[in-house]
XYZ file of C-alpha atoms in Angstrom:
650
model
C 0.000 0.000 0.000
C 0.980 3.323 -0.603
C 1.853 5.871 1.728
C -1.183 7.923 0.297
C -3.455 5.155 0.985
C -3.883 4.082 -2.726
C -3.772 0.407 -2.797
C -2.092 -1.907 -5.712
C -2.992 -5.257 -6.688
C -0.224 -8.227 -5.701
C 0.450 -10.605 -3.018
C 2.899 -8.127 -1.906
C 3.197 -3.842 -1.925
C 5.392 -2.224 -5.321
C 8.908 -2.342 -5.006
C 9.066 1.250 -6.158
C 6.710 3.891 -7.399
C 8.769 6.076 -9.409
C 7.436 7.473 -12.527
C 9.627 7.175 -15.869
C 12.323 9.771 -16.455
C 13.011 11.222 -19.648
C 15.565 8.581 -20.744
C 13.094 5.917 -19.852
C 10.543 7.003 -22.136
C 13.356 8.000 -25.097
C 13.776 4.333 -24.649
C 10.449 3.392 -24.552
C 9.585 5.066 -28.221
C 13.178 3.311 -29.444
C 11.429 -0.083 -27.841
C 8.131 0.419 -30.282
C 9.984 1.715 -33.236
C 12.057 -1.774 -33.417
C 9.112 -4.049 -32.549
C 6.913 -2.446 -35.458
C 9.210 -4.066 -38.307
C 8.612 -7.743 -36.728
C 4.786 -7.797 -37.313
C 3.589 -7.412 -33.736
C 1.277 -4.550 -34.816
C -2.207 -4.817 -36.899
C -2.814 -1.978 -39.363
C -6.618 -0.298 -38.183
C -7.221 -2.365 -41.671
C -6.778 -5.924 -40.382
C -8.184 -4.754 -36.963
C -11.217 -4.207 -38.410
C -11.168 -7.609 -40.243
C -11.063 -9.021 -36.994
C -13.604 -7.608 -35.437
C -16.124 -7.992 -38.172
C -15.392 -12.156 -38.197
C -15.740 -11.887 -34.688
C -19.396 -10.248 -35.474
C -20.348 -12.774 -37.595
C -19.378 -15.819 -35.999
C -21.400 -13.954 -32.822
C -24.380 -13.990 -34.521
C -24.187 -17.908 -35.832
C -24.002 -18.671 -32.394
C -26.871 -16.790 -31.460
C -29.039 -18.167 -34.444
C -27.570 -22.192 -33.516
C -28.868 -21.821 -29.980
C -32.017 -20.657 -31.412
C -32.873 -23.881 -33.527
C -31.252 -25.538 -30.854
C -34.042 -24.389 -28.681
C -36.673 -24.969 -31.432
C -36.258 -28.571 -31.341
C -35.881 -28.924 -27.547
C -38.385 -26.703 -26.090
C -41.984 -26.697 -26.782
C -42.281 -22.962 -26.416
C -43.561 -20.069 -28.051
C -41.785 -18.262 -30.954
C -41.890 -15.203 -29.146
C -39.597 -16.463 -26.373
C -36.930 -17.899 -28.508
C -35.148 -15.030 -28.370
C -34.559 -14.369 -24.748
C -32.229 -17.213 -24.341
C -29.301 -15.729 -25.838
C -25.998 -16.539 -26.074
C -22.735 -15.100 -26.799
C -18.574 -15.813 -27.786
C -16.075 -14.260 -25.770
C -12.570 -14.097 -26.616
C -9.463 -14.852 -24.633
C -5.763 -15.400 -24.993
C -3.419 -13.019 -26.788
C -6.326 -10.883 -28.865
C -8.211 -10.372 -25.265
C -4.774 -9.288 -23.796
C -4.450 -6.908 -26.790
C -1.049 -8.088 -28.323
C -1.945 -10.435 -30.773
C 0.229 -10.262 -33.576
C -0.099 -10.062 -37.516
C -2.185 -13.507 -38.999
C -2.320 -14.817 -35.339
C -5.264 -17.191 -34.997
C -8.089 -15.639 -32.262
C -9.121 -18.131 -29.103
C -12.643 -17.803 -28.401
C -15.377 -19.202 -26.514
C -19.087 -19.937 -27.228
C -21.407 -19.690 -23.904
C -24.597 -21.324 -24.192
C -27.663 -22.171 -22.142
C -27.935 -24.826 -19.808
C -30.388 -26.727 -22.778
C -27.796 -26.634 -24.918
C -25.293 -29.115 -24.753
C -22.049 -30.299 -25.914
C -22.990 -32.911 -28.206
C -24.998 -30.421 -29.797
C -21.700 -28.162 -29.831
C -20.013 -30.828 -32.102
C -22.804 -32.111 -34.142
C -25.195 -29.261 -35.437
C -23.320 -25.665 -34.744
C -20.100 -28.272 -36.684
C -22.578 -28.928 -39.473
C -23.489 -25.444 -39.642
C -19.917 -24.109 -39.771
C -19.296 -26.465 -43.071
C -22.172 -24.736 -44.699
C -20.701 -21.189 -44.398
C -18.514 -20.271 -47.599
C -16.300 -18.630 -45.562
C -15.246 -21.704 -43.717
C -11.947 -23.457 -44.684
C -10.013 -26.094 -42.619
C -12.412 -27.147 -40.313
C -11.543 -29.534 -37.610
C -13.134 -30.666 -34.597
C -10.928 -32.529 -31.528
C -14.340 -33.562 -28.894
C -12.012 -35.684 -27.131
C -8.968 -33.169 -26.021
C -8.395 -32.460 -22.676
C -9.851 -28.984 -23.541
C -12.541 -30.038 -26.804
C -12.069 -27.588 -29.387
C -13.482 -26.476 -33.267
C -10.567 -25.206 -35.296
C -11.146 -23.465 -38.386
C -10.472 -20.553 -41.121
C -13.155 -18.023 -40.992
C -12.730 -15.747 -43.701
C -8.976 -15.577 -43.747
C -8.586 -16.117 -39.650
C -7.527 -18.855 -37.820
C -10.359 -19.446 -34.916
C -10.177 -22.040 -31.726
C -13.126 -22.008 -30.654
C -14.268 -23.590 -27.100
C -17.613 -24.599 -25.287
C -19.198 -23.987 -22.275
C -22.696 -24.897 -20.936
C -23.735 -22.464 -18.041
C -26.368 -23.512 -15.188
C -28.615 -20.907 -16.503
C -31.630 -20.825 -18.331
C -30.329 -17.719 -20.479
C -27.097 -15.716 -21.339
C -27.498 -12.270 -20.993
C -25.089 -10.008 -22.953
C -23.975 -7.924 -19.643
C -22.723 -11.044 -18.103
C -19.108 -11.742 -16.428
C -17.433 -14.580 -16.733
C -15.544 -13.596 -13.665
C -17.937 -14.912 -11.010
C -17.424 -17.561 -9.047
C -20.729 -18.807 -8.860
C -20.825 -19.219 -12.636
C -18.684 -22.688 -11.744
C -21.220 -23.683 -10.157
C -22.965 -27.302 -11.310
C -20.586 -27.372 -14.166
C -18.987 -30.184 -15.881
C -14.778 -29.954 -15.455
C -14.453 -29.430 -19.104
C -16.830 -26.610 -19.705
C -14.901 -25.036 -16.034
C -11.765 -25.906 -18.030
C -12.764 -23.761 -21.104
C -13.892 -20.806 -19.383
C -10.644 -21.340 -17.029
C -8.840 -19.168 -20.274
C -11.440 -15.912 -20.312
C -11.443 -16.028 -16.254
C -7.867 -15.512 -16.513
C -7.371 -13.368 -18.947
C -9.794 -11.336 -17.614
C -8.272 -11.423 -14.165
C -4.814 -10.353 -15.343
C -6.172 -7.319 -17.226
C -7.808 -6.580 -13.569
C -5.040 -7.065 -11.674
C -2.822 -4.738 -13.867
C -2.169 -1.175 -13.054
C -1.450 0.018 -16.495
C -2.918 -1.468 -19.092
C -1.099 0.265 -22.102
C 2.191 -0.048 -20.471
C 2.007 -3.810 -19.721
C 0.954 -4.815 -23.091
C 3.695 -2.900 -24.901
C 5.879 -4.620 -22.446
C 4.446 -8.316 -22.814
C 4.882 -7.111 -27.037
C 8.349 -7.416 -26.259
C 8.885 -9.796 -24.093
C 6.209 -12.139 -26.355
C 8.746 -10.925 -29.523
C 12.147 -11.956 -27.359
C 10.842 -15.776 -26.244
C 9.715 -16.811 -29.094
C 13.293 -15.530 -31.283
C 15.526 -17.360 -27.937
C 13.253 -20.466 -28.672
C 11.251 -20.750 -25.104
C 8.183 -19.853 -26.077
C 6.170 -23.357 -26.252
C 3.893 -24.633 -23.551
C 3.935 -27.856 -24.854
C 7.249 -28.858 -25.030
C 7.783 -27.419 -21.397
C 8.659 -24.089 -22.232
C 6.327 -21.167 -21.499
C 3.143 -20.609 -23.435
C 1.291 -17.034 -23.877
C -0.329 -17.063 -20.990
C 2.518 -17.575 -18.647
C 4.766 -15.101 -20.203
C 1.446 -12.827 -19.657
C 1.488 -13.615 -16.018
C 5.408 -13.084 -15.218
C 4.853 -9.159 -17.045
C 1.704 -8.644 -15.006
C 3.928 -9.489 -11.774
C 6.643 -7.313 -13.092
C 3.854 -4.117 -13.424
C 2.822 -4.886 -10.129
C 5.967 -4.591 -8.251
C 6.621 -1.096 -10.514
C 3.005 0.064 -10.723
C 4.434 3.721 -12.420
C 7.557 2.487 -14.607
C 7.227 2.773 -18.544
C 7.851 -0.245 -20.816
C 11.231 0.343 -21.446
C 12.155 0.002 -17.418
C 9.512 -2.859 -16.694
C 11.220 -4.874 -19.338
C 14.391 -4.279 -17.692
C 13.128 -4.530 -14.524
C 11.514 -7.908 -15.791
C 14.655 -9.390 -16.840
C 16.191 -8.516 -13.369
C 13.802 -9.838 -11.145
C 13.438 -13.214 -12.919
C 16.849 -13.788 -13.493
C 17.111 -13.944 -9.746
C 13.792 -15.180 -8.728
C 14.184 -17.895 -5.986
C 12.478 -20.644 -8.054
C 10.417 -22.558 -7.338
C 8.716 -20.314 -5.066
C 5.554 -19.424 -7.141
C 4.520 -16.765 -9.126
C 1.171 -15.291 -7.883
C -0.454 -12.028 -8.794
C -2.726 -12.391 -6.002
C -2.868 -14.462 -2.784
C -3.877 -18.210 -2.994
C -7.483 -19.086 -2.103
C -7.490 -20.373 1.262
C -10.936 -22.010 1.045
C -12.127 -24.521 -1.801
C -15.534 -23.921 -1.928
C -16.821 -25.481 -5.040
C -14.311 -28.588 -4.745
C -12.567 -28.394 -8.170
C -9.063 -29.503 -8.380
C -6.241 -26.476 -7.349
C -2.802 -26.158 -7.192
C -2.163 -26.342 -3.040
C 1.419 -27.578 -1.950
C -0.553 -28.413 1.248
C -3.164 -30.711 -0.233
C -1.555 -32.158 -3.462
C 2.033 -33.650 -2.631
C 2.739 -33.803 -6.246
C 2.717 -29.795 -6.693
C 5.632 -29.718 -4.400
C 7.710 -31.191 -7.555
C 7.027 -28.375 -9.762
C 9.983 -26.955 -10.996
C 8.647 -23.232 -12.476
C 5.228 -22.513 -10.399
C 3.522 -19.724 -12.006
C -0.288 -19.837 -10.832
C -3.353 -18.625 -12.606
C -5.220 -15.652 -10.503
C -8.766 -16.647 -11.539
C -10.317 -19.991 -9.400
C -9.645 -22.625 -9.647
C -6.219 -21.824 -10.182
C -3.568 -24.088 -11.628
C -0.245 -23.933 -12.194
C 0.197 -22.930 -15.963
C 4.225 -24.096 -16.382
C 3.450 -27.589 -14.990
C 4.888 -29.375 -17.982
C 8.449 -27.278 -17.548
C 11.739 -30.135 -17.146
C 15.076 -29.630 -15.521
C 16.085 -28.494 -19.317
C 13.489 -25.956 -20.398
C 13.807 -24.165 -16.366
C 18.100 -24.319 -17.001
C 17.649 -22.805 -20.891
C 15.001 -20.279 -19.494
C 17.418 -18.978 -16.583
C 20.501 -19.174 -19.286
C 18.347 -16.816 -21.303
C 16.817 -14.682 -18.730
C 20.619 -14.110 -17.918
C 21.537 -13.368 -21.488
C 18.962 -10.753 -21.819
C 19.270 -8.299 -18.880
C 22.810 -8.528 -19.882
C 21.701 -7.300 -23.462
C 19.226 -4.820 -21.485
C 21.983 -3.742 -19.472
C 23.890 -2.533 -22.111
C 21.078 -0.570 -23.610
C 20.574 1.607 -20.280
C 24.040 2.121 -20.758
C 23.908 3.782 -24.477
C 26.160 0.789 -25.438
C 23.619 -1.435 -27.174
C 20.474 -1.364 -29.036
C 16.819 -3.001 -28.826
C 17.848 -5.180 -31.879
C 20.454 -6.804 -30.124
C 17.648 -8.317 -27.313
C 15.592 -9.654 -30.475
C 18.033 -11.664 -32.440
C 17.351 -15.243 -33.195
C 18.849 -18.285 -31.008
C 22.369 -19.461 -31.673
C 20.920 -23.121 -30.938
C 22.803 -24.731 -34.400
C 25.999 -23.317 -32.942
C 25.338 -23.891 -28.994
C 25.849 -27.483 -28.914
C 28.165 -30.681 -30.640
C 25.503 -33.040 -30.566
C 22.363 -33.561 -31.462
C 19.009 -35.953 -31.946
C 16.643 -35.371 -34.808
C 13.389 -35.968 -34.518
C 11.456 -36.963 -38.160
C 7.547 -37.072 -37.996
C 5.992 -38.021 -41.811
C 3.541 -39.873 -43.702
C 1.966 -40.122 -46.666
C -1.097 -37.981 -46.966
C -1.402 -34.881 -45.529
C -4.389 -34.963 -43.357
C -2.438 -37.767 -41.622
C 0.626 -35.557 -41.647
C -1.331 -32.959 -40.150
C -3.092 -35.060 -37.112
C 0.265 -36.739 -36.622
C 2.435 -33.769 -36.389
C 0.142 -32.139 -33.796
C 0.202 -35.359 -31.744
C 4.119 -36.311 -31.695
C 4.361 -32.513 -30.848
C 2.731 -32.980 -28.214
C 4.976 -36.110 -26.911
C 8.145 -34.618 -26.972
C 8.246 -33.555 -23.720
C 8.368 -37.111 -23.058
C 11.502 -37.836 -25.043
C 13.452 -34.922 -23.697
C 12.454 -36.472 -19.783
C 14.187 -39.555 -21.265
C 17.011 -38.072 -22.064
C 17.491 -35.630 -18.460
C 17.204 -38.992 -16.990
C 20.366 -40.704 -18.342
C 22.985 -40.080 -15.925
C 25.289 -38.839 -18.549
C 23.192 -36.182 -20.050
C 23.372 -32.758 -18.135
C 21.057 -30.727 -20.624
C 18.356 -31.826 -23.230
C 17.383 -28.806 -24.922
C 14.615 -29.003 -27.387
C 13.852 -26.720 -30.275
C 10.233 -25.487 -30.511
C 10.722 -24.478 -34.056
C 9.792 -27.412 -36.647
C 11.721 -27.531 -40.011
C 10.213 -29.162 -43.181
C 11.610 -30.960 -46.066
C 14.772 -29.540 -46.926
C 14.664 -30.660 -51.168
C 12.360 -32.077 -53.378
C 14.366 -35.527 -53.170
C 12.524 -35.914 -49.194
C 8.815 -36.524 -48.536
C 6.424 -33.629 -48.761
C 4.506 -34.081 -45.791
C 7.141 -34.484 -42.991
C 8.860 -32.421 -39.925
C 12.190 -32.528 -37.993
C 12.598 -31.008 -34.347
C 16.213 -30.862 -32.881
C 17.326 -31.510 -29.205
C 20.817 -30.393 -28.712
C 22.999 -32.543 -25.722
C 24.940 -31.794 -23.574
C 27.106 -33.844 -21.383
C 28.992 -34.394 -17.894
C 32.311 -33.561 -17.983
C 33.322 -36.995 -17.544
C 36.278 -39.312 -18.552
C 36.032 -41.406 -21.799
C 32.994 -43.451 -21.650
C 30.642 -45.327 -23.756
C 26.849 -43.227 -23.418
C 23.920 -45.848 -24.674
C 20.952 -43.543 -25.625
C 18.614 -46.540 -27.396
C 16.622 -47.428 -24.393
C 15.691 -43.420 -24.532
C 15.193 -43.381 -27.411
C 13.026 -46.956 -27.815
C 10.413 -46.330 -24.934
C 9.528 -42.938 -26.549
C 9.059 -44.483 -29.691
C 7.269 -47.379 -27.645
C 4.751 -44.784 -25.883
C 4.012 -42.703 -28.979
C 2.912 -45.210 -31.211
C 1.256 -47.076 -28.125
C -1.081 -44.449 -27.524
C -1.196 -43.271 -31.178
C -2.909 -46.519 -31.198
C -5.014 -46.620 -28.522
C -6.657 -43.289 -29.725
C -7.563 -44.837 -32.652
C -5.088 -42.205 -34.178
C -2.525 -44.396 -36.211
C -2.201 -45.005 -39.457
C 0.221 -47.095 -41.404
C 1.690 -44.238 -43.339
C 2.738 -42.743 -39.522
C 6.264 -42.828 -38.673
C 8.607 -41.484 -36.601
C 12.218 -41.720 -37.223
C 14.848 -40.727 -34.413
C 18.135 -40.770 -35.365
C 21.546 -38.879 -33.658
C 23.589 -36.254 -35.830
C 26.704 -33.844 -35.194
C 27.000 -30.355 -35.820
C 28.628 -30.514 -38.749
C 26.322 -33.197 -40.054
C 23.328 -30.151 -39.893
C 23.643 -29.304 -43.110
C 22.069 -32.538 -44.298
C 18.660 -31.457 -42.536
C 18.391 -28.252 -42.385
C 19.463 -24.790 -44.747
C 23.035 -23.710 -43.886
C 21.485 -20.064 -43.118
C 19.228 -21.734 -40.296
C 22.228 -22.721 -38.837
C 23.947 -19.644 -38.964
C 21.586 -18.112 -37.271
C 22.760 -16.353 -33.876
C 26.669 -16.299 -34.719
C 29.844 -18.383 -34.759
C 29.901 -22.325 -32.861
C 30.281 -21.521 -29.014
C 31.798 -23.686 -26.511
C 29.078 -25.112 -24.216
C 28.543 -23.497 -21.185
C 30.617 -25.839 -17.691
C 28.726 -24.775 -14.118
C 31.187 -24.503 -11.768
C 31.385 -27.571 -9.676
C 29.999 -27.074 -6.216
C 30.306 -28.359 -2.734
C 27.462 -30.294 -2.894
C 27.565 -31.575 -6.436
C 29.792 -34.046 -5.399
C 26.866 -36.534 -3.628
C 24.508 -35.867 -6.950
C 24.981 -36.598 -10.751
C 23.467 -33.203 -11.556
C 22.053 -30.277 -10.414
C 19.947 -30.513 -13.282
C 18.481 -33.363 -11.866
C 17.089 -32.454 -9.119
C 14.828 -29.952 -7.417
C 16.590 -27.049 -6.067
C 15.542 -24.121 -3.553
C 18.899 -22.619 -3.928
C 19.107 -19.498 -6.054
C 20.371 -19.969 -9.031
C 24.308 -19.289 -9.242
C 24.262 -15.156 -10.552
C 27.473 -13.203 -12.107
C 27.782 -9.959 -10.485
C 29.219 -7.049 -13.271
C 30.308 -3.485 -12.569
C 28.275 -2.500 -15.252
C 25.147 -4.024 -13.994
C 25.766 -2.689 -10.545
C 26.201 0.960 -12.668
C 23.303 0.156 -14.264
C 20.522 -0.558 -11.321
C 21.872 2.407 -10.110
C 21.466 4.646 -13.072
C 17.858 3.352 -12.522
C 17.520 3.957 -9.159
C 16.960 0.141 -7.870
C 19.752 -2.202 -6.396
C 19.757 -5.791 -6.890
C 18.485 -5.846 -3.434
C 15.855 -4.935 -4.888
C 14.735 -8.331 -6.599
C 15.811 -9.971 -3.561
C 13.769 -8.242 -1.376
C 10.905 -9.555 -4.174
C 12.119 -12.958 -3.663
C 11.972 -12.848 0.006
C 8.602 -11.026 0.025
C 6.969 -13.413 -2.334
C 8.896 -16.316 -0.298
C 6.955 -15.128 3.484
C 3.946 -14.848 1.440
C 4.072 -18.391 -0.183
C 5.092 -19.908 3.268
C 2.447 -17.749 4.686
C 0.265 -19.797 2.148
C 1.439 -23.234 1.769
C 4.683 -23.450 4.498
C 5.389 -26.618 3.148
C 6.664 -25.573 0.181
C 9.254 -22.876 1.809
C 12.333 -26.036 2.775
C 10.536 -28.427 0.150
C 13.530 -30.119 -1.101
C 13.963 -33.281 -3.346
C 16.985 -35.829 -1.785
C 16.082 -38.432 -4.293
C 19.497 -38.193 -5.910
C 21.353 -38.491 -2.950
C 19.571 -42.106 -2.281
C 20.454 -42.767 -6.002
C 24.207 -41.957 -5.694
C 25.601 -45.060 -5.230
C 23.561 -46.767 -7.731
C 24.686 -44.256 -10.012
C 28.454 -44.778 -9.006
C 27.967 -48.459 -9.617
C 26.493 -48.005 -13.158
C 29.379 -45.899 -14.216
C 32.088 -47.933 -13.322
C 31.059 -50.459 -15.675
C 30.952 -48.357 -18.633
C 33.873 -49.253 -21.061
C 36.562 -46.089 -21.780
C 36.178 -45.037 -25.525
C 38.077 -43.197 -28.818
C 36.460 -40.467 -29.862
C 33.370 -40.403 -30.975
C 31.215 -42.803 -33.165
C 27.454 -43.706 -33.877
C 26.351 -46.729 -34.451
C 23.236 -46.527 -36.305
C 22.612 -49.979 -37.267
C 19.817 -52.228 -35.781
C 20.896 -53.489 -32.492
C 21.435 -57.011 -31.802
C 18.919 -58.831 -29.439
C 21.123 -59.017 -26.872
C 21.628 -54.847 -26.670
C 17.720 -54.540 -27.308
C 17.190 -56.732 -23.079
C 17.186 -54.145 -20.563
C 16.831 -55.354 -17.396
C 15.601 -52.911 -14.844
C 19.219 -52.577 -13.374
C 20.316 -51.058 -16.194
C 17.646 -48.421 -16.080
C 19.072 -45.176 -14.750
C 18.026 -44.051 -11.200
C 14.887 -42.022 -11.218
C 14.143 -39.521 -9.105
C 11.128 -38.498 -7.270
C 10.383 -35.639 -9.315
C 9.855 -37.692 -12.288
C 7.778 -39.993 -10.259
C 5.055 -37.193 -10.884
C 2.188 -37.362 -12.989
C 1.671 -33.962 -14.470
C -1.046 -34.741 -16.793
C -2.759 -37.490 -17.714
C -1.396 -38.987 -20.753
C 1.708 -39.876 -18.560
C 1.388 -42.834 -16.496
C 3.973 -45.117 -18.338
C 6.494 -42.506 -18.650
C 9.075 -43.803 -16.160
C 8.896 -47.465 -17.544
C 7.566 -47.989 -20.848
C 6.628 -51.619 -21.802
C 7.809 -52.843 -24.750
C 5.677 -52.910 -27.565
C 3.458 -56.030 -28.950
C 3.413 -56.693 -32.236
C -0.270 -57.445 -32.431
C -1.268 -53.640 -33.729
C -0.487 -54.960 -37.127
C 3.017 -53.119 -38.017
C 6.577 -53.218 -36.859
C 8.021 -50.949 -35.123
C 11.469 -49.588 -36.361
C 14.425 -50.024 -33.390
C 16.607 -47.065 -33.336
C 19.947 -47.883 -31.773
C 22.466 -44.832 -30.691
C 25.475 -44.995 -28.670
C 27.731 -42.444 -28.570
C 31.757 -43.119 -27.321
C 33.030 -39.518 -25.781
C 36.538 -38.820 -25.132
């Protein structure tokens, strides 16, 4: 609170209430003159384009529920009218920061007559009727159901939600709690994405200065290659909710400074205390599943908390590995260096946007080939290995000799005409212990993903013969074969891979990527950046004291969480010590990629590297044979290709 009384949303009071100074809002315009050239503004033009789609697809709604109520309700014509209906919009176009061609998520909100089924069945055969229609897809059975389409030129998601009430009225607000009330989980988990985009907007002091912010930092994450919520990066949301908490804590602070400012304070943010942007609800009235340290031991385990304001709230970065948090912190880093040296008048905003260096970062890498043969197959397999790799780079941070898996978000196609049409390659650069010569066996990694993909590819009724995935291992200077030389000369000249300092306590654990840490991670002090915060008028303390005040106010919440630590690795030591003395000492280098004999393909459960308890969790459904994958039968009718990779490092 302020000392004039005002009060400020947050679980804690602002860090400082300065207004911008005339350098800060020089930088500011120099911040919006170099996002305007990557596409992150809409002329008044397309704008308008929007809005009138928007319009439209408003008013099919309204004239579905209508025959909708025609068939199910014996009542008079005159009535039909009053029961209303309406789409709301969420994500990135509610926050106002949608980009050029971005697609628009929205939400239909019907009566409590109308139901699901009738979501998928008649408004879906009213949708093909419209010229304006292309690509139309329905997915009923995802965790969140949802129509995509092409309305008109725009990309559309559109959800469903049944309300407990006779009639929608256009002045209603999605925001109140007792709209949860007698609702299914998925139509709670569909409005879950208004209710918190609506909730950050609310909880935001300025509402033109965060979203020029976000713009930026939106811009930065998704040219460093951590912008993906699926492969356990951060999605749109989550990047929405870190700015919001930034705004908060510097309530008066122009763009220019709150991206600064963001940089700092995450860069040294005592994970994995959580993110909130308002306190947690101490009372579960309505019984729905929320993240609670207290209640649900599995939340302990989360590596990146950051925790939706609207009930019931979840934590939106739950899919986030030992990998994606390390590559996240390495570019947080990175970029208040960058930022640094733009408050000094030795840099420019260019230099925070340019693309990863990820082709030059690393020596080693697995590709990752998706294809088949037709491309609506291509296009409902891609989506669903996409959504699996999360699973393959958990493998990987398992295997005692990997220290960092670091998936690519970015998908590459066919790089001539002499490979198939419909097909896609991701990339997961390695990185390894620094080790003595040793012999590193990757297949069984490699096998169970392959193993759980096609398993429940299968079960879903989702696999087709033309399906296949193809893993295979390549060095750097093997890229060229899959990808266009200027792709990989993006971001620079090859850099040596980054060596943490050994620690004290490193000794008793194969990684500290492997486990879930309190500590802070390990920060390089710099004269400049000590200049800098003061230039600015805010010491590092500063982001400390954020830390600490968003630490009491966590343990005030859950005190469980506050000396949470994970000791797994410590029991696993010696098992660990034991499986690395009896790996063989090795020349340099060399793949093989042929089949494996049936002898290397048994793999007893001794051989299996230790697992720890944080990848004992289940963070979503679709995971419960993640930690040991069965082999797979050979009854589905196909055979499954063995992919064999072991690497000899010197």
């Amino acid at each position: 609170m302020a000392q004039d009384g005002q009060k400020f949303p947050g679980v804690t009071s602002p860090i400082s209430l300065a207004y911008p100074k005339p350098f800060d809002n020089e930088l500011s315009e120099k911040l919006e003159e170099t996002l305007r050239p990557h596409g992150v503004f809409e002329s008044e033009e397309e704008l308008n384009h929007r809005m009138e789609v928007l319009l439209k697809i408003n008013t099919l709604v309204k004239d579905w529920i209508k025959d909708v109520s025609r068939q199910k309700n014996n009542i008079p014509e005159s009535k039909i009218d009053t029961f209303g209906g309406k789409v709301f919009t969420f994500g990135s176009y509610r926050l106002g920061v949608h980009t050029k061609g971005a697609d628009i998520d929205t939400l239909c909100v019907a009566p409590r007559h109308v139901e699901r089924h009738d979501f998928f069945k008649s408004f879906y055969d009213l949708l093909k009727q419209q010229s304006e229609v292309k690509n139309l897809r329905p997915v009923e059975e995802a965790f969140v159901p949802v129509i995509k389409m092409e309305f008109d030129g725009i990309e559309l998601d559109m959800l469903f939600a049944r309300l407990a009430f006779p009639t929608i009225t256009e002045d209603i607000d999605l925001r109140e709690l007792s709209l949860l009330r007698n609702l299914d989980e998925k139509s709670v988990r569909s409005l879950n994405g208004c209710r918190v985009t609506d909730e950050i907007l609310h909880l935001v002091p300025n509402k033109e200065n965060f979203r020029m912010t976000l713009r930026g930092v939106k811009l930065w994450a998704k040219k460093k290659g951590i912008y993906s919520n699926s492969l356990g990066y951060l999605g749109g949301v989550s990047w929405a909710m870190l700015v919001a908490r930034v705004c908060q804590l510097y309530p008066n602070s122009a763009p220019a400074t709150l991206l600064h400012k963001f940089f700092m304070v995450f860069s040294k943010w005592d994970w994995p205390n959580p993110v909130l942007l308002k306190p947690l609800e101490t009372d579960n009235k309505l019984g729905f599943p929320i993240w609670d340290p207290r209640v649900n031991p599995s939340d302990r385990f989360h590596l990146f908390p950051i925790i939706t304001p609207a009930y019931p709230q979840q934590n939106s970065t739950y899919n986030v590995t030992n990998s994606t948090r390390f590559t996240i912190m390495d570019e947080f880093q990175e970029g208040l260096a960058v930022v640094n040296r733009i408050y000094e008048g030795k840099g420019e905003w260019s230099q925070l946007f340019e693309p990863s260096n990820f082709f030059q970062k690393y020596k080693h890498y697995i590709v990752l080939v998706a294809r088949a043969e037709e491309e609506n197959h291509y296009l409902e397999w891609y989506g669903f290995v996409e959504s699996k790799i999360r699973l393959l780079v958990g493998n990987l941070e398992r295997n005692p000799f990997v220290r960092l898996a670091h998936i690519m978000p970015e998908s590459f196609g066919p790089l001539n005409e002499t490979e198939s049409k419909f097909m896609c390659k991701w990339f997961v650069g390695l990185s390894f212990h620094s080790t003595q010569s040793s012999n590193i066996d990757l297949t069984y990694d490699i096998q169970s993903f392959s193993d759980i993909v096609h398993k429940q590819a299968i079960h879903l009724g989702l696999f087709k013969d033309d399906m296949k995935v193809e893993i295979s291992y390549v060095k750097r200077k093997q890229l060229e074969q899959f990808v266009p030389l200027e792709i990989i000369q993006r971001g620079g000249k090859p850099v040596k891979e980054k060596k943490r300092e050994s620690t004290k306590g490193e000794s008793n654990s194969s990684s500290n990527l492997r486990r879930v840490s309190t500590e802070k991670p390990a920060l390089s002090g710099s004269k400049s950046e000590s200049d800098l915060v003061k230039q600015s008028s805010v010491t590092d303390d500063e982001a400390s004291q954020e830390s600490q005040m968003v630490s009491q106010n966590a343990a005030s919440a859950s005190p469980e969480v506050e000396n949470m630590q994970c000791d797994s690795t410590d029991s696993t030591a010696t098992d660990q010590q034991n499986k690395n003395s009896q790996v063989e000492l090795g020349s340099p280098m060399q793949v093989d990629e042929k089949s494996s004999s049936q002898t290397d393909e048994k793999i007893t459960a001794q051989e299996i590297a230790p697992v720890s308890k944080h990848a004992q969790r289940l963070p979503s459904n679709d995971l419960p044979d993640l930690i040991s994958p069965q082999p797979m039968s050979q009854t589905a009718g196909f055979q499954l290709t063995k992919n064999s990779i072991k690497l000899k490092l010197k």
